[in-house]
mmCIF file of C-alpha atoms in Angstrom:
data_model
loop_
_atom_site.group_PDB
_atom_site.id
_atom_site.type_symbol
_atom_site.label_atom_id
_atom_site.label_comp_id
_atom_site.label_asym_id
_atom_site.label_seq_id
_atom_site.Cartn_x
_atom_site.Cartn_y
_atom_site.Cartn_z
ATOM 1 C CA MET C 1 -13.496 -5.272 5.082
ATOM 2 C CA ARG C 2 -10.358 -6.536 6.778
ATOM 3 C CA ALA C 3 -6.461 -5.831 5.885
ATOM 4 C CA GLY C 4 -6.153 -9.353 5.138
ATOM 5 C CA GLU C 5 -8.637 -9.041 2.343
ATOM 6 C CA LEU C 6 -6.575 -6.588 0.549
ATOM 7 C CA LEU C 7 -3.093 -7.595 1.191
ATOM 8 C CA GLY C 8 -1.215 -9.655 -1.130
ATOM 9 C CA ARG C 9 -3.834 -8.877 -4.250
ATOM 10 C CA THR C 10 -2.745 -7.637 -7.526
ATOM 11 C CA ALA C 11 -3.683 -4.123 -8.117
ATOM 12 C CA TYR C 12 -4.275 -2.334 -11.255
ATOM 13 C CA ASP C 13 -4.773 1.452 -12.253
ATOM 14 C CA LEU C 14 -7.982 2.506 -13.819
ATOM 15 C CA HIS C 15 -6.450 1.916 -17.445
ATOM 16 C CA GLY C 16 -5.696 -1.762 -16.612
ATOM 17 C CA ARG C 17 -1.856 -1.159 -16.283
ATOM 18 C CA ARG C 18 -0.340 -3.551 -13.350
ATOM 19 C CA LEU C 19 0.898 -1.629 -10.399
ATOM 20 C CA GLY C 20 2.075 -4.440 -8.321
ATOM 21 C CA ARG C 21 0.829 -6.311 -5.244
ATOM 22 C CA VAL C 22 -0.429 -4.905 -2.252
ATOM 23 C CA VAL C 23 1.920 -4.692 0.737
ATOM 24 C CA ASP C 24 0.726 -2.104 3.222
ATOM 25 C CA LEU C 25 -2.437 -0.063 3.805
ATOM 26 C CA VAL C 26 -2.649 3.533 5.012
ATOM 27 C CA VAL C 27 -5.554 4.786 7.051
ATOM 28 C CA ARG C 28 -6.572 8.098 8.268
ATOM 29 C CA GLY C 29 -8.838 9.635 10.840
ATOM 30 C CA GLY C 30 -11.875 11.279 9.574
ATOM 31 C CA PRO C 31 -13.684 14.364 11.243
ATOM 32 C CA ASP C 32 -16.056 11.886 12.784
ATOM 33 C CA GLY C 33 -12.802 10.056 14.426
ATOM 34 C CA ARG C 34 -13.405 6.910 12.381
ATOM 35 C CA LEU C 35 -10.647 5.360 10.307
ATOM 36 C CA ARG C 36 -10.628 5.352 6.566
ATOM 37 C CA LEU C 37 -8.715 3.715 4.068
ATOM 38 C CA THR C 38 -7.260 6.147 2.055
ATOM 39 C CA ASP C 39 -3.934 4.834 0.059
ATOM 40 C CA LEU C 40 -2.591 1.480 -0.725
ATOM 41 C CA VAL C 41 1.087 0.746 -0.977
ATOM 42 C CA VAL C 42 1.969 -1.808 -3.763
ATOM 43 C CA ALA C 43 5.450 -2.985 -4.744
ATOM 44 C CA ARG C 44 6.210 -4.479 -7.957
ATOM 45 C CA HIS C 45 8.607 -7.104 -6.482
ATOM 46 C CA TRP C 46 8.173 -9.642 -3.688
ATOM 47 C CA TYR C 47 10.862 -8.164 -1.422
ATOM 48 C CA GLY C 48 9.140 -4.419 -1.796
ATOM 49 C CA GLY C 49 7.232 -5.317 1.330
ATOM 50 C CA MET C 50 9.966 -6.344 3.366
ATOM 51 C CA SER C 51 11.153 -2.774 3.989
ATOM 52 C CA GLY C 52 8.388 -1.976 6.029
ATOM 53 C CA ARG C 53 8.466 1.607 4.777
ATOM 54 C CA LEU C 54 8.824 2.800 8.184
ATOM 55 C CA ILE C 55 12.314 2.364 8.803
ATOM 56 C CA GLY C 56 13.137 4.173 5.304
ATOM 57 C CA PRO C 57 15.086 7.344 5.331
ATOM 58 C CA GLU C 58 11.698 9.409 4.081
ATOM 59 C CA ARG C 59 9.785 7.987 7.337
ATOM 60 C CA HIS C 60 12.718 7.688 10.056
ATOM 61 C CA PRO C 61 15.830 9.648 9.019
ATOM 62 C CA SER C 62 17.654 8.696 12.245
ATOM 63 C CA GLY C 63 19.291 5.150 12.707
ATOM 64 C CA PRO C 64 22.109 3.192 11.352
ATOM 65 C CA TRP C 65 22.993 4.254 7.847
ATOM 66 C CA LEU C 66 23.100 0.538 6.820
ATOM 67 C CA ILE C 67 19.522 -0.057 7.827
ATOM 68 C CA ARG C 68 18.356 3.083 5.912
ATOM 69 C CA GLY C 69 20.287 2.288 2.994
ATOM 70 C CA VAL C 70 18.902 -1.323 2.727
ATOM 71 C CA ALA C 71 15.471 0.191 3.555
ATOM 72 C CA ARG C 72 15.705 2.463 0.512
ATOM 73 C CA LEU C 73 17.040 -0.437 -1.995
ATOM 74 C CA LEU C 74 14.291 -2.595 -0.940
ATOM 75 C CA SER C 75 11.626 0.012 -1.114
ATOM 76 C CA ARG C 76 12.577 1.292 -4.543
ATOM 77 C CA GLY C 77 9.808 -0.588 -6.242
ATOM 78 C CA SER C 78 7.141 0.347 -3.938
ATOM 79 C CA ARG C 79 4.702 3.500 -3.982
ATOM 80 C CA GLN C 80 1.705 4.860 -2.330
ATOM 81 C CA VAL C 81 -1.527 5.134 -4.470
ATOM 82 C CA PRO C 82 -4.990 6.467 -3.501
ATOM 83 C CA ALA C 83 -7.405 3.850 -2.756
ATOM 84 C CA ASP C 84 -10.043 5.159 -5.102
ATOM 85 C CA LEU C 85 -7.541 4.886 -8.452
ATOM 86 C CA VAL C 86 -6.902 1.242 -7.726
ATOM 87 C CA ARG C 87 -8.686 -1.958 -8.945
ATOM 88 C CA LEU C 88 -7.994 -5.257 -7.179
ATOM 89 C CA VAL C 89 -7.793 -8.682 -8.698
ATOM 90 C CA PRO C 90 -9.695 -10.509 -7.357
ATOM 91 C CA PRO C 91 -12.261 -7.956 -6.508
ATOM 92 C CA VAL C 92 -13.065 -7.142 -2.954
ATOM 93 C CA PRO C 93 -16.756 -6.493 -2.333
ATOM 94 C CA GLY C 94 -16.949 -3.002 -0.907
ATOM 95 C CA PHE C 95 -13.240 -1.676 -1.878
ATOM 96 C CA PRO C 96 -12.288 0.959 -1.382
ATOM 97 C CA PHE C 97 -14.727 2.496 0.816
ATOM 98 C CA GLY C 98 -16.555 -0.296 2.556
ATOM 99 C CA GLU C 99 -20.063 -0.970 2.239
ATOM 100 C CA PRO C 100 -22.380 1.845 3.162
ATOM 101 C CA GLY C 101 -23.914 1.524 6.916
ATOM 102 C CA GLY C 102 -21.924 -1.723 7.305
ATOM 103 C CA GLY C 103 -20.131 -1.956 10.576
ATOM 104 C CA PRO C 104 -16.115 -2.466 11.073
ATOM 105 C CA GLY C 105 -14.550 -5.639 9.734
#
């Protein structure tokens, strides 16, 4: 599975409520050293993904106040959701945890 297959998809919760569009992915290293998709960042509005969430005050508290303020404003509608609590439309085979025994990508 590639990131490009997930980005831009519409995300719904397990009850069918629309969460927004996938704008970013969160991966973490497992005990075996392999990366694993754990969370998706979804945004309700098209501009929610523009902030990058890395320049926001919660991730990077230093820097010019104007950039921090704009990042906070743009990322208001975005949130991080555990991948196993999300259903994507159109569906992606192997989402959220990849296919058993499959190679990378």
